Each structure stands twice: as structure tokens, then as C-alpha cells.
Amino acid sequence: MSTQTHFGRGTYAMILAVLAFLAVVVAVAVAKKLGYIEVLEAKRIGAIAIGCVLIVAGNIAPKLKVFSGQGFDAARVAGAERSTGWILVLAGLAFVGLWLLAPSDDLMTYSSLVGLCAFGLVGAMWARLALSPREAALETNPTAQAKRMALKQILFALFWVFAIFLADSLWGDDVSRWMAVGYIIIAMFIATPGLKLRKRADDSPASE
Amino acid sequence: MSAVFKALSDPTRRRVLELLKKRPMSAGELADQFNVSKPTMSAHFAVLREAGLVASEKHGKSVVYELQMSVLEDALLTFAQAFGWELQVGPAALGRDGDTADERVER
């Protein structure tokens, strides 16, 4: 079986989004340190950047088939893939909208709830699909799998950011600091299969 | 992005994308839904592949197409469907049978 796929634009968009996000975070940190912007403004800009990453990640999620449902009913998988993208993009837009327009009271709580609800919906949809009968899985393109894994890590990081936002607004700094440590530990476990897939993709003759 | 706009400007290609929203389909299954020749369908598939809107996989002798659209492309497709969006072609661009240059090349 041979596979022809077009992932170029999606991958570039993902890399650009991550680089733009990092540039914004560094610029905001420097501006805050130099006293050009207030703490709330810095928070708003950072949160809007996070929302933009969610929009870009949600936009390309159906294209990369990030939650590959291979072996399950093709029609349901196609629907779930499209819904995943739309839910994440709409949640990203709502998140950005909140940070742009809403007053500062309870902004962290409501915006993080928007993000967590979106991930909850997506998780419930795929969990329901995973409980359906599975057919024989087809061989997958390892290059595409490595890209999916990269996007999964970005989405997981976003999920964790929303969880930290919520924990920070409900229980304060101490809990959110421990959650940040927890993220680093869990990310190491998640990154391991990602690196293996990357190596497989590099070794594969089908790699780009 | 212009390849995406070109792909979405044709009603047949938009119908192909709508069919693929339901499930992945083989080239034969898709061609059966339209009253056009197989070479013309192949040209439509090529345009969709070029735009990165579909991916194809060979399963034995048949080629299976599946949707590969981002949310933005999906929204553009919905917009194009809703407003009957088509490439504007003048009389000079049409052949004797009223076909477009694009279609004449495909034959």
C-alpha cells in the first residue's frame, strides 16, 4: 500500500504558530520587566497568544488526523475528526474573545473553563468512538504519525495550561506551581513515544 | 491558497468533497455519483489532491480518497456551497460546447 499525503502547509503553520507564540511570550516578559506594560496587560497578551495557538492547532487537527481512529467505523471517524477541529477552533476564538473583551474579574476561571470544556467534549467524543467495535487496522504512514504526535503534544500542553489557569484562580500559586512540575514529568513520558515515531519517520523510505 | 480556491470553485469538486465528508470512498464509487467521463473525474481528483484537500491511498487495484481539510478549508467549502461560488469565465474562455479551458485540457 502506498500513501500520498500533503502535510506541508499544516506543518509549516504549526511551526510558525509555536515560534510566534514563543516570540510573543519573550517580548511580553521583556516589556513587563522594563515596565512598558502592566501585569494585567501582560496576562491578556499571553492568554491571547495561547488562544491563537489553540485556533491554529484546531484548524490543522482534521488535516493531520491528529486523533487517528484507524480501525474504527470510517464514517464516524470522519465526523469526529471534523468536529474535533471545529470545537478547538471555536473554543480558541471564545478564549481570545474573552481575554480581549471581558473584564478582569474571574477572567482566568471562565477562560480556562472554556478551554477545558472543549478538551472535555473532544475527549468524550473520541472515548465514545473508542468503545465501538474495532476492525483490522491499516498500516499508517510513520511520517504522518510523527507529525500527529507533535500536534498531540501541543494540544496536551494547551490542556495543561487551561488546567493550571483554573487551579491558579481557584487555589492559588502553590497548586499551579506543582501542576507545572507535574506537566514536565508527564510531558517526558509523552515525548518518549514521539521521539521513537520521529526516528521511525526518519528511517522510513517514505519520509519527506 | 489559490490552489484551494481553484479546487473549491468547481461544483463537481465541491460535491466530491461533500461526499467524502461522510466517509472515505474509492475513485470508482465517487465517479458513479457523477455523469462525467472517468478522465474528467481523474482531473478533478488531481486538482483536489494538488490543493491538499484530499489524500489518496492505493488499496490493491482501487484508489481510496479521504478528506484532508483544515477547519478553515471546511468553512470555505461551506461558504462556497452556500453562495454557489464559481470561477468567473468570460465568453472568450469558453469553447464551442460551452466548456471551460480547464475542461478542454482534461479531455
PDB file of C-alpha atoms in Angstrom:
ATOM      1  CA  MET A   1       0.000   0.000   0.000  1.00  0.00           C
ATOM      2  CA  SER A   2       1.334   3.439  -0.853  1.00  0.00           C
ATOM      3  CA  THR A   3       0.162   6.690   0.637  1.00  0.00           C
ATOM      4  CA  GLN A   4       0.160  10.158  -0.881  1.00  0.00           C
ATOM      5  CA  THR A   5      -0.318  12.902   1.662  1.00  0.00           C
ATOM      6  CA  HIS A   6       0.048  16.697   1.696  1.00  0.00           C
ATOM      7  CA  PHE A   7       1.100  17.855   5.129  1.00  0.00           C
ATOM      8  CA  GLY A   8       3.408  20.715   4.114  1.00  0.00           C
ATOM      9  CA  ARG A   9       1.132  23.668   4.852  1.00  0.00           C
ATOM     10  CA  GLY A  10      -0.156  22.197   8.097  1.00  0.00           C
ATOM     11  CA  THR A  11       3.318  21.516   9.409  1.00  0.00           C
ATOM     12  CA  TYR A  12       4.552  24.991   8.488  1.00  0.00           C
ATOM     13  CA  ALA A  13       1.518  26.555  10.159  1.00  0.00           C
ATOM     14  CA  MET A  14       2.220  24.544  13.316  1.00  0.00           C
ATOM     15  CA  ILE A  15       5.902  25.524  13.433  1.00  0.00           C
ATOM     16  CA  LEU A  16       5.054  29.190  12.716  1.00  0.00           C
ATOM     17  CA  ALA A  17       2.386  29.195  15.429  1.00  0.00           C
ATOM     18  CA  VAL A  18       4.791  27.794  18.037  1.00  0.00           C
ATOM     19  CA  LEU A  19       7.572  30.229  17.031  1.00  0.00           C
ATOM     20  CA  ALA A  20       5.174  33.192  17.045  1.00  0.00           C
ATOM     21  CA  PHE A  21       3.882  32.114  20.449  1.00  0.00           C
ATOM     22  CA  LEU A  22       7.418  31.895  21.881  1.00  0.00           C
ATOM     23  CA  ALA A  23       8.302  35.297  20.382  1.00  0.00           C
ATOM     24  CA  VAL A  24       5.205  36.872  21.964  1.00  0.00           C
ATOM     25  CA  VAL A  25       5.938  35.297  25.373  1.00  0.00           C
ATOM     26  CA  VAL A  26       9.546  36.555  25.331  1.00  0.00           C
ATOM     27  CA  ALA A  27       8.518  40.036  24.118  1.00  0.00           C
ATOM     28  CA  VAL A  28       5.815  40.332  26.803  1.00  0.00           C
ATOM     29  CA  ALA A  29       8.201  39.151  29.533  1.00  0.00           C
ATOM     30  CA  VAL A  30      10.817  41.728  28.473  1.00  0.00           C
ATOM     31  CA  ALA A  31       8.236  44.534  28.172  1.00  0.00           C
ATOM     32  CA  LYS A  32       6.828  43.703  31.633  1.00  0.00           C
ATOM     33  CA  LYS A  33      10.294  43.602  33.155  1.00  0.00           C
ATOM     34  CA  LEU A  34      11.160  47.005  31.627  1.00  0.00           C
ATOM     35  CA  GLY A  35       7.883  48.464  32.892  1.00  0.00           C
ATOM     36  CA  TYR A  36       6.332  49.167  29.478  1.00  0.00           C
ATOM     37  CA  ILE A  37       3.185  47.170  30.248  1.00  0.00           C
ATOM     38  CA  GLU A  38       1.169  46.322  33.376  1.00  0.00           C
ATOM     39  CA  VAL A  39       0.762  42.820  34.804  1.00  0.00           C
ATOM     40  CA  LEU A  40      -2.846  42.513  33.567  1.00  0.00           C
ATOM     41  CA  GLU A  41      -1.884  43.627  30.058  1.00  0.00           C
ATOM     42  CA  ALA A  42       0.933  41.071  30.008  1.00  0.00           C
ATOM     43  CA  LYS A  43      -1.533  38.393  31.112  1.00  0.00           C
ATOM     44  CA  ARG A  44      -4.008  39.390  28.402  1.00  0.00           C
ATOM     45  CA  ILE A  45      -1.383  39.306  25.641  1.00  0.00           C
ATOM     46  CA  GLY A  46      -0.032  35.948  26.815  1.00  0.00           C
ATOM     47  CA  ALA A  47      -3.511  34.447  27.034  1.00  0.00           C
ATOM     48  CA  ILE A  48      -4.462  35.756  23.578  1.00  0.00           C
ATOM     49  CA  ALA A  49      -1.300  34.130  22.188  1.00  0.00           C
ATOM     50  CA  ILE A  50      -2.337  30.835  23.851  1.00  0.00           C
ATOM     51  CA  GLY A  51      -5.792  31.180  22.289  1.00  0.00           C
ATOM     52  CA  CYS A  52      -4.222  31.762  18.869  1.00  0.00           C
ATOM     53  CA  VAL A  53      -2.143  28.589  19.233  1.00  0.00           C
ATOM     54  CA  LEU A  54      -5.351  26.688  20.056  1.00  0.00           C
ATOM     55  CA  ILE A  55      -7.030  28.139  16.944  1.00  0.00           C
ATOM     56  CA  VAL A  56      -4.121  27.151  14.674  1.00  0.00           C
ATOM     57  CA  ALA A  57      -3.790  23.693  16.276  1.00  0.00           C
ATOM     58  CA  GLY A  58      -7.557  23.117  15.979  1.00  0.00           C
ATOM     59  CA  ASN A  59      -7.507  24.316  12.380  1.00  0.00           C
ATOM     60  CA  ILE A  60      -4.933  21.748  11.256  1.00  0.00           C
ATOM     61  CA  ALA A  61      -6.086  18.923  13.570  1.00  0.00           C
ATOM     62  CA  PRO A  62      -8.529  17.420  10.999  1.00  0.00           C
ATOM     63  CA  LYS A  63      -5.944  17.777   8.223  1.00  0.00           C
ATOM     64  CA  LEU A  64      -3.311  15.849  10.189  1.00  0.00           C
ATOM     65  CA  LYS A  65      -5.951  13.449  11.549  1.00  0.00           C
ATOM     66  CA  VAL A  66      -4.413  14.013  14.922  1.00  0.00           C
ATOM     67  CA  PHE A  67      -6.570  11.526  16.820  1.00  0.00           C
ATOM     68  CA  SER A  68      -6.220   8.769  14.265  1.00  0.00           C
ATOM     69  CA  GLY A  69      -9.227   6.464  14.529  1.00  0.00           C
ATOM     70  CA  GLN A  70      -7.778   3.737  12.368  1.00  0.00           C
ATOM     71  CA  GLY A  71      -9.695   0.502  12.516  1.00  0.00           C
ATOM     72  CA  PHE A  72     -12.966   2.134  13.594  1.00  0.00           C
ATOM     73  CA  ASP A  73     -16.062   2.932  11.547  1.00  0.00           C
ATOM     74  CA  ALA A  74     -14.762   5.291   8.812  1.00  0.00           C
ATOM     75  CA  ALA A  75     -17.882   7.482   8.712  1.00  0.00           C
ATOM     76  CA  ARG A  76     -17.843   8.080  12.478  1.00  0.00           C
ATOM     77  CA  VAL A  77     -14.104   8.738  12.477  1.00  0.00           C
ATOM     78  CA  ALA A  78     -14.516  11.298   9.659  1.00  0.00           C
ATOM     79  CA  GLY A  79     -17.241  13.073  11.645  1.00  0.00           C
ATOM     80  CA  ALA A  80     -15.206  13.010  14.864  1.00  0.00           C
ATOM     81  CA  GLU A  81     -12.128  14.427  13.112  1.00  0.00           C
ATOM     82  CA  ARG A  82     -14.087  17.355  11.684  1.00  0.00           C
ATOM     83  CA  SER A  83     -15.898  18.022  14.962  1.00  0.00           C
ATOM     84  CA  THR A  84     -12.595  17.979  16.872  1.00  0.00           C
ATOM     85  CA  GLY A  85     -11.190  20.741  14.672  1.00  0.00           C
ATOM     86  CA  TRP A  86     -14.322  22.882  14.882  1.00  0.00           C
ATOM     87  CA  ILE A  87     -14.625  22.510  18.675  1.00  0.00           C
ATOM     88  CA  LEU A  88     -10.980  23.502  19.248  1.00  0.00           C
ATOM     89  CA  VAL A  89     -11.115  26.447  16.820  1.00  0.00           C
ATOM     90  CA  LEU A  90     -14.378  27.782  18.303  1.00  0.00           C
ATOM     91  CA  ALA A  91     -13.003  27.332  21.831  1.00  0.00           C
ATOM     92  CA  GLY A  92      -9.860  29.204  20.783  1.00  0.00           C
ATOM     93  CA  LEU A  93     -11.951  32.051  19.353  1.00  0.00           C
ATOM     94  CA  ALA A  94     -14.071  32.182  22.522  1.00  0.00           C
ATOM     95  CA  PHE A  95     -10.910  32.151  24.663  1.00  0.00           C
ATOM     96  CA  VAL A  96      -9.364  35.018  22.686  1.00  0.00           C
ATOM     97  CA  GLY A  97     -12.668  36.903  22.718  1.00  0.00           C
ATOM     98  CA  LEU A  98     -12.932  36.595  26.495  1.00  0.00           C
ATOM     99  CA  TRP A  99      -9.399  37.887  27.061  1.00  0.00           C
ATOM    100  CA  LEU A 100      -9.983  40.754  24.603  1.00  0.00           C
ATOM    101  CA  LEU A 101     -13.351  41.930  25.820  1.00  0.00           C
ATOM    102  CA  ALA A 102     -14.249  40.592  29.271  1.00  0.00           C
ATOM    103  CA  PRO A 103     -13.456  42.483  32.490  1.00  0.00           C
ATOM    104  CA  SER A 104     -10.558  41.163  34.536  1.00  0.00           C
ATOM    105  CA  ASP A 105     -12.672  39.657  37.391  1.00  0.00           C
ATOM    106  CA  ASP A 106     -12.719  35.854  37.188  1.00  0.00           C
ATOM    107  CA  LEU A 107     -11.283  36.004  33.659  1.00  0.00           C
ATOM    108  CA  MET A 108      -8.811  33.192  34.419  1.00  0.00           C
ATOM    109  CA  THR A 109     -11.591  30.934  35.714  1.00  0.00           C
ATOM    110  CA  TYR A 110     -14.047  31.445  32.854  1.00  0.00           C
ATOM    111  CA  SER A 111     -11.483  31.361  30.061  1.00  0.00           C
ATOM    112  CA  SER A 112      -9.838  28.208  31.404  1.00  0.00           C
ATOM    113  CA  LEU A 113     -13.268  26.590  31.748  1.00  0.00           C
ATOM    114  CA  VAL A 114     -13.917  27.321  28.056  1.00  0.00           C
ATOM    115  CA  GLY A 115     -10.673  25.570  27.106  1.00  0.00           C
ATOM    116  CA  LEU A 116     -11.193  22.629  29.461  1.00  0.00           C
ATOM    117  CA  CYS A 117     -14.796  22.145  28.291  1.00  0.00           C
ATOM    118  CA  ALA A 118     -13.576  21.990  24.677  1.00  0.00           C
ATOM    119  CA  PHE A 119     -10.989  19.338  25.561  1.00  0.00           C
ATOM    120  CA  GLY A 120     -13.623  17.508  27.618  1.00  0.00           C
ATOM    121  CA  LEU A 121     -16.008  17.439  24.661  1.00  0.00           C
ATOM    122  CA  VAL A 122     -13.296  16.215  22.302  1.00  0.00           C
ATOM    123  CA  GLY A 123     -12.176  13.588  24.825  1.00  0.00           C
ATOM    124  CA  ALA A 124     -15.736  12.335  25.370  1.00  0.00           C
ATOM    125  CA  MET A 125     -16.354  12.110  21.622  1.00  0.00           C
ATOM    126  CA  TRP A 126     -13.223  10.027  20.992  1.00  0.00           C
ATOM    127  CA  ALA A 127     -13.755   7.898  24.097  1.00  0.00           C
ATOM    128  CA  ARG A 128     -17.239   7.034  22.788  1.00  0.00           C
ATOM    129  CA  LEU A 129     -15.720   6.128  19.437  1.00  0.00           C
ATOM    130  CA  ALA A 130     -13.015   4.035  21.108  1.00  0.00           C
ATOM    131  CA  LEU A 131     -15.706   1.951  22.822  1.00  0.00           C
ATOM    132  CA  SER A 132     -17.202   0.982  19.439  1.00  0.00           C
ATOM    133  CA  PRO A 133     -16.133  -2.317  17.788  1.00  0.00           C
ATOM    134  CA  ARG A 134     -12.729  -2.168  16.137  1.00  0.00           C
ATOM    135  CA  GLU A 135     -11.875  -3.588  12.742  1.00  0.00           C
ATOM    136  CA  ALA A 136      -8.438  -4.561  11.416  1.00  0.00           C
ATOM    137  CA  ALA A 137      -6.157  -1.520  11.495  1.00  0.00           C
ATOM    138  CA  LEU A 138      -4.443  -0.400   8.318  1.00  0.00           C
ATOM    139  CA  GLU A 139      -0.751   0.352   8.059  1.00  0.00           C
ATOM    140  CA  THR A 140      -0.057   4.004   8.779  1.00  0.00           C
ATOM    141  CA  ASN A 141       2.463   6.441   7.368  1.00  0.00           C
ATOM    142  CA  PRO A 142       5.143   6.892  10.095  1.00  0.00           C
ATOM    143  CA  THR A 143       5.957  10.438   8.898  1.00  0.00           C
ATOM    144  CA  ALA A 144       2.349  11.466   9.378  1.00  0.00           C
ATOM    145  CA  GLN A 145       2.272   9.728  12.757  1.00  0.00           C
ATOM    146  CA  ALA A 146       5.265  11.740  13.966  1.00  0.00           C
ATOM    147  CA  LYS A 147       3.506  14.976  12.967  1.00  0.00           C
ATOM    148  CA  ARG A 148       0.331  13.843  14.693  1.00  0.00           C
ATOM    149  CA  MET A 149       2.349  13.134  17.831  1.00  0.00           C
ATOM    150  CA  ALA A 150       3.851  16.654  17.689  1.00  0.00           C
ATOM    151  CA  LEU A 151       0.393  18.213  17.437  1.00  0.00           C
ATOM    152  CA  LYS A 152      -0.882  15.962  20.240  1.00  0.00           C
ATOM    153  CA  GLN A 153       1.903  17.304  22.471  1.00  0.00           C
ATOM    154  CA  ILE A 154       0.914  20.898  21.641  1.00  0.00           C
ATOM    155  CA  LEU A 155      -2.724  20.123  22.438  1.00  0.00           C
ATOM    156  CA  PHE A 156      -1.740  18.382  25.668  1.00  0.00           C
ATOM    157  CA  ALA A 157       0.334  21.434  26.671  1.00  0.00           C
ATOM    158  CA  LEU A 158      -2.653  23.693  25.962  1.00  0.00           C
ATOM    159  CA  PHE A 159      -4.917  21.443  28.039  1.00  0.00           C
ATOM    160  CA  TRP A 160      -2.444  21.650  30.892  1.00  0.00           C
ATOM    161  CA  VAL A 161      -2.215  25.457  30.575  1.00  0.00           C
ATOM    162  CA  PHE A 162      -6.002  25.718  30.945  1.00  0.00           C
ATOM    163  CA  ALA A 163      -5.885  23.378  33.952  1.00  0.00           C
ATOM    164  CA  ILE A 164      -3.110  25.484  35.546  1.00  0.00           C
ATOM    165  CA  PHE A 165      -5.116  28.688  34.889  1.00  0.00           C
ATOM    166  CA  LEU A 166      -8.119  27.170  36.642  1.00  0.00           C
ATOM    167  CA  ALA A 167      -6.054  25.822  39.550  1.00  0.00           C
ATOM    168  CA  ASP A 168      -4.354  29.204  39.920  1.00  0.00           C
ATOM    169  CA  SER A 169      -7.639  31.080  40.084  1.00  0.00           C
ATOM    170  CA  LEU A 170      -9.232  28.551  42.487  1.00  0.00           C
ATOM    171  CA  TRP A 171      -6.383  27.506  44.791  1.00  0.00           C
ATOM    172  CA  GLY A 172      -3.549  29.985  44.174  1.00  0.00           C
ATOM    173  CA  ASP A 173       0.091  29.890  43.153  1.00  0.00           C
ATOM    174  CA  ASP A 174       1.260  26.866  45.170  1.00  0.00           C
ATOM    175  CA  VAL A 175      -1.025  24.387  43.417  1.00  0.00           C
ATOM    176  CA  SER A 176      -0.337  25.827  39.980  1.00  0.00           C
ATOM    177  CA  ARG A 177       3.429  25.574  40.590  1.00  0.00           C
ATOM    178  CA  TRP A 178       3.097  21.876  41.459  1.00  0.00           C
ATOM    179  CA  MET A 179       0.937  21.380  38.379  1.00  0.00           C
ATOM    180  CA  ALA A 180       3.686  22.938  36.257  1.00  0.00           C
ATOM    181  CA  VAL A 181       6.147  20.422  37.737  1.00  0.00           C
ATOM    182  CA  GLY A 182       3.614  17.649  37.033  1.00  0.00           C
ATOM    183  CA  TYR A 183       3.369  18.787  33.421  1.00  0.00           C
ATOM    184  CA  ILE A 184       7.141  18.494  32.935  1.00  0.00           C
ATOM    185  CA  ILE A 185       7.120  14.938  34.337  1.00  0.00           C
ATOM    186  CA  ILE A 186       4.128  13.825  32.244  1.00  0.00           C
ATOM    187  CA  ALA A 187       5.499  15.556  29.116  1.00  0.00           C
ATOM    188  CA  MET A 188       8.672  13.462  29.406  1.00  0.00           C
ATOM    189  CA  PHE A 189       6.580  10.278  29.255  1.00  0.00           C
ATOM    190  CA  ILE A 190       4.563  11.627  26.326  1.00  0.00           C
ATOM    191  CA  ALA A 191       7.674  12.778  24.452  1.00  0.00           C
ATOM    192  CA  THR A 192       9.271   9.310  24.538  1.00  0.00           C
ATOM    193  CA  PRO A 193       6.891   7.643  22.023  1.00  0.00           C
ATOM    194  CA  GLY A 194       7.032  10.869  19.994  1.00  0.00           C
ATOM    195  CA  LEU A 195      10.794  10.611  19.662  1.00  0.00           C
ATOM    196  CA  LYS A 196      10.513   6.940  18.688  1.00  0.00           C
ATOM    197  CA  LEU A 197       7.990   7.852  15.984  1.00  0.00           C
ATOM    198  CA  ARG A 198      10.263  10.667  14.772  1.00  0.00           C
ATOM    199  CA  LYS A 199      13.131   8.165  14.488  1.00  0.00           C
ATOM    200  CA  ARG A 200      10.887   5.716  12.611  1.00  0.00           C
ATOM    201  CA  ALA A 201       9.850   8.516  10.257  1.00  0.00           C
ATOM    202  CA  ASP A 202      13.461   9.483   9.637  1.00  0.00           C
ATOM    203  CA  ASP A 203      14.403   5.856   8.979  1.00  0.00           C
ATOM    204  CA  SER A 204      11.405   5.277   6.732  1.00  0.00           C
ATOM    205  CA  PRO A 205      11.958   5.489   2.935  1.00  0.00           C
ATOM    206  CA  ALA A 206       8.566   7.283   2.704  1.00  0.00           C
ATOM    207  CA  SER A 207       9.821  10.173   4.818  1.00  0.00           C
ATOM    208  CA  GLU A 208       9.749  13.640   3.181  1.00  0.00           C
TER     209      GLU A 208
ATOM    210  CA  MET B   1      -4.124  29.127  -1.042  1.00  0.00           C
ATOM    211  CA  SER B   2      -5.000  29.850  -4.689  1.00  0.00           C
ATOM    212  CA  ALA B   3      -4.977  26.094  -5.364  1.00  0.00           C
ATOM    213  CA  VAL B   4      -7.630  25.710  -2.644  1.00  0.00           C
ATOM    214  CA  PHE B   5      -9.789  28.483  -4.153  1.00  0.00           C
ATOM    215  CA  LYS B   6      -9.416  26.915  -7.592  1.00  0.00           C
ATOM    216  CA  ALA B   7     -10.404  23.496  -6.230  1.00  0.00           C
ATOM    217  CA  LEU B   8     -13.433  24.897  -4.416  1.00  0.00           C
ATOM    218  CA  SER B   9     -14.617  26.946  -7.388  1.00  0.00           C
ATOM    219  CA  ASP B  10     -15.971  23.911  -9.242  1.00  0.00           C
ATOM    220  CA  PRO B  11     -19.361  22.427  -8.229  1.00  0.00           C
ATOM    221  CA  THR B  12     -18.291  18.860  -9.123  1.00  0.00           C
ATOM    222  CA  ARG B  13     -15.224  19.068  -6.918  1.00  0.00           C
ATOM    223  CA  ARG B  14     -17.303  20.572  -4.115  1.00  0.00           C
ATOM    224  CA  ARG B  15     -19.764  17.685  -4.451  1.00  0.00           C
ATOM    225  CA  VAL B  16     -16.833  15.227  -4.244  1.00  0.00           C
ATOM    226  CA  LEU B  17     -15.728  16.891  -1.009  1.00  0.00           C
ATOM    227  CA  GLU B  18     -19.277  16.760   0.373  1.00  0.00           C
ATOM    228  CA  LEU B  19     -19.423  13.016  -0.409  1.00  0.00           C
ATOM    229  CA  LEU B  20     -16.057  12.447   1.252  1.00  0.00           C
ATOM    230  CA  LYS B  21     -17.299  14.192   4.408  1.00  0.00           C
ATOM    231  CA  LYS B  22     -19.476  11.128   5.009  1.00  0.00           C
ATOM    232  CA  ARG B  23     -16.688   8.559   4.633  1.00  0.00           C
ATOM    233  CA  PRO B  24     -13.594   7.735   2.538  1.00  0.00           C
ATOM    234  CA  MET B  25     -14.586   6.431  -0.918  1.00  0.00           C
ATOM    235  CA  SER B  26     -12.883   4.719  -3.828  1.00  0.00           C
ATOM    236  CA  ALA B  27     -12.408   6.563  -7.127  1.00  0.00           C
ATOM    237  CA  GLY B  28     -14.976   4.248  -8.735  1.00  0.00           C
ATOM    238  CA  GLU B  29     -17.608   4.902  -6.061  1.00  0.00           C
ATOM    239  CA  LEU B  30     -17.127   8.640  -6.446  1.00  0.00           C
ATOM    240  CA  ALA B  31     -17.180   8.522 -10.250  1.00  0.00           C
ATOM    241  CA  ASP B  32     -20.502   6.609 -10.136  1.00  0.00           C
ATOM    242  CA  GLN B  33     -22.128   9.628  -8.487  1.00  0.00           C
ATOM    243  CA  PHE B  34     -21.420  11.894 -11.461  1.00  0.00           C
ATOM    244  CA  ASN B  35     -22.398  11.911 -15.099  1.00  0.00           C
ATOM    245  CA  VAL B  36     -18.906  12.714 -16.364  1.00  0.00           C
ATOM    246  CA  SER B  37     -16.163  10.708 -18.014  1.00  0.00           C
ATOM    247  CA  LYS B  38     -13.506   8.956 -15.938  1.00  0.00           C
ATOM    248  CA  PRO B  39     -10.633  11.100 -17.305  1.00  0.00           C
ATOM    249  CA  THR B  40     -12.562  14.224 -16.281  1.00  0.00           C
ATOM    250  CA  MET B  41     -13.103  12.775 -12.806  1.00  0.00           C
ATOM    251  CA  SER B  42      -9.410  11.913 -12.595  1.00  0.00           C
ATOM    252  CA  ALA B  43      -8.562  15.526 -13.441  1.00  0.00           C
ATOM    253  CA  HIS B  44     -10.914  16.725 -10.696  1.00  0.00           C
ATOM    254  CA  PHE B  45      -9.258  14.330  -8.214  1.00  0.00           C
ATOM    255  CA  ALA B  46      -5.837  15.643  -9.283  1.00  0.00           C
ATOM    256  CA  VAL B  47      -6.904  19.247  -8.615  1.00  0.00           C
ATOM    257  CA  LEU B  48      -8.225  18.275  -5.177  1.00  0.00           C
ATOM    258  CA  ARG B  49      -5.026  16.366  -4.375  1.00  0.00           C
ATOM    259  CA  GLU B  50      -2.906  19.279  -5.596  1.00  0.00           C
ATOM    260  CA  ALA B  51      -4.773  21.617  -3.264  1.00  0.00           C
ATOM    261  CA  GLY B  52      -4.189  19.182  -0.379  1.00  0.00           C
ATOM    262  CA  LEU B  53      -7.917  18.828   0.253  1.00  0.00           C
ATOM    263  CA  VAL B  54      -7.937  15.056  -0.192  1.00  0.00           C
ATOM    264  CA  ALA B  55      -5.442  12.255   0.372  1.00  0.00           C
ATOM    265  CA  SER B  56      -5.371   9.096  -1.692  1.00  0.00           C
ATOM    266  CA  GLU B  57      -4.347   5.591  -0.748  1.00  0.00           C
ATOM    267  CA  LYS B  58      -3.924   2.646  -3.051  1.00  0.00           C
ATOM    268  CA  HIS B  59      -5.746  -0.455  -1.819  1.00  0.00           C
ATOM    269  CA  GLY B  60      -4.939  -3.176  -4.322  1.00  0.00           C
ATOM    270  CA  LYS B  61      -6.293  -2.008  -7.676  1.00  0.00           C
ATOM    271  CA  SER B  62      -8.535   0.752  -6.370  1.00  0.00           C
ATOM    272  CA  VAL B  63      -7.593   4.186  -5.104  1.00  0.00           C
ATOM    273  CA  VAL B  64      -9.389   5.302  -1.956  1.00  0.00           C
ATOM    274  CA  TYR B  65      -9.829   9.024  -1.366  1.00  0.00           C
ATOM    275  CA  GLU B  66     -10.299  10.592   2.030  1.00  0.00           C
ATOM    276  CA  LEU B  67     -10.888  14.135   3.138  1.00  0.00           C
ATOM    277  CA  GLN B  68      -7.929  16.132   4.408  1.00  0.00           C
ATOM    278  CA  MET B  69      -9.337  19.570   5.069  1.00  0.00           C
ATOM    279  CA  SER B  70      -8.485  22.052   7.776  1.00  0.00           C
ATOM    280  CA  VAL B  71     -11.301  23.839   9.608  1.00  0.00           C
ATOM    281  CA  LEU B  72     -10.701  26.976   7.520  1.00  0.00           C
ATOM    282  CA  GLU B  73     -10.933  24.980   4.279  1.00  0.00           C
ATOM    283  CA  ASP B  74     -14.090  23.310   5.572  1.00  0.00           C
ATOM    284  CA  ALA B  75     -15.577  26.733   6.302  1.00  0.00           C
ATOM    285  CA  LEU B  76     -14.587  27.935   2.806  1.00  0.00           C
ATOM    286  CA  LEU B  77     -16.291  24.875   1.294  1.00  0.00           C
ATOM    287  CA  THR B  78     -19.484  25.602   3.255  1.00  0.00           C
ATOM    288  CA  PHE B  79     -19.321  29.245   2.152  1.00  0.00           C
ATOM    289  CA  ALA B  80     -18.744  28.261  -1.485  1.00  0.00           C
ATOM    290  CA  GLN B  81     -21.631  25.765  -1.362  1.00  0.00           C
ATOM    291  CA  ALA B  82     -23.968  28.282   0.222  1.00  0.00           C
ATOM    292  CA  PHE B  83     -23.295  31.021  -2.309  1.00  0.00           C
ATOM    293  CA  GLY B  84     -22.769  28.854  -5.416  1.00  0.00           C
ATOM    294  CA  TRP B  85     -19.283  30.253  -5.724  1.00  0.00           C
ATOM    295  CA  GLU B  86     -17.751  29.556  -9.172  1.00  0.00           C
ATOM    296  CA  LEU B  87     -14.809  30.852 -11.146  1.00  0.00           C
ATOM    297  CA  GLN B  88     -15.949  33.706 -13.368  1.00  0.00           C
ATOM    298  CA  VAL B  89     -15.188  32.877 -17.004  1.00  0.00           C
ATOM    299  CA  GLY B  90     -15.886  35.176 -19.928  1.00  0.00           C
ATOM    300  CA  PRO B  91     -17.242  34.031 -23.355  1.00  0.00           C
ATOM    301  CA  ALA B  92     -13.683  34.008 -24.744  1.00  0.00           C
ATOM    302  CA  ALA B  93     -12.657  31.424 -22.202  1.00  0.00           C
ATOM    303  CA  LEU B  94     -15.476  29.072 -23.258  1.00  0.00           C
ATOM    304  CA  GLY B  95     -15.126  26.578 -26.083  1.00  0.00           C
ATOM    305  CA  ARG B  96     -17.669  25.657 -28.793  1.00  0.00           C
ATOM    306  CA  ASP B  97     -19.558  23.357 -26.424  1.00  0.00           C
ATOM    307  CA  GLY B  98     -19.573  25.948 -23.675  1.00  0.00           C
ATOM    308  CA  ASP B  99     -16.852  24.121 -21.749  1.00  0.00           C
ATOM    309  CA  THR B 100     -14.064  25.905 -19.939  1.00  0.00           C
ATOM    310  CA  ALA B 101     -10.392  25.820 -20.902  1.00  0.00           C
ATOM    311  CA  ASP B 102      -9.848  23.723 -17.781  1.00  0.00           C
ATOM    312  CA  GLU B 103     -12.306  21.100 -19.042  1.00  0.00           C
ATOM    313  CA  ARG B 104     -10.856  21.105 -22.585  1.00  0.00           C
ATOM    314  CA  VAL B 105      -7.409  20.365 -21.180  1.00  0.00           C
ATOM    315  CA  GLU B 106      -8.832  17.456 -19.219  1.00  0.00           C
ATOM    316  CA  ARG B 107     -10.197  15.778 -22.396  1.00  0.00           C
TER     317      ARG B 107
END
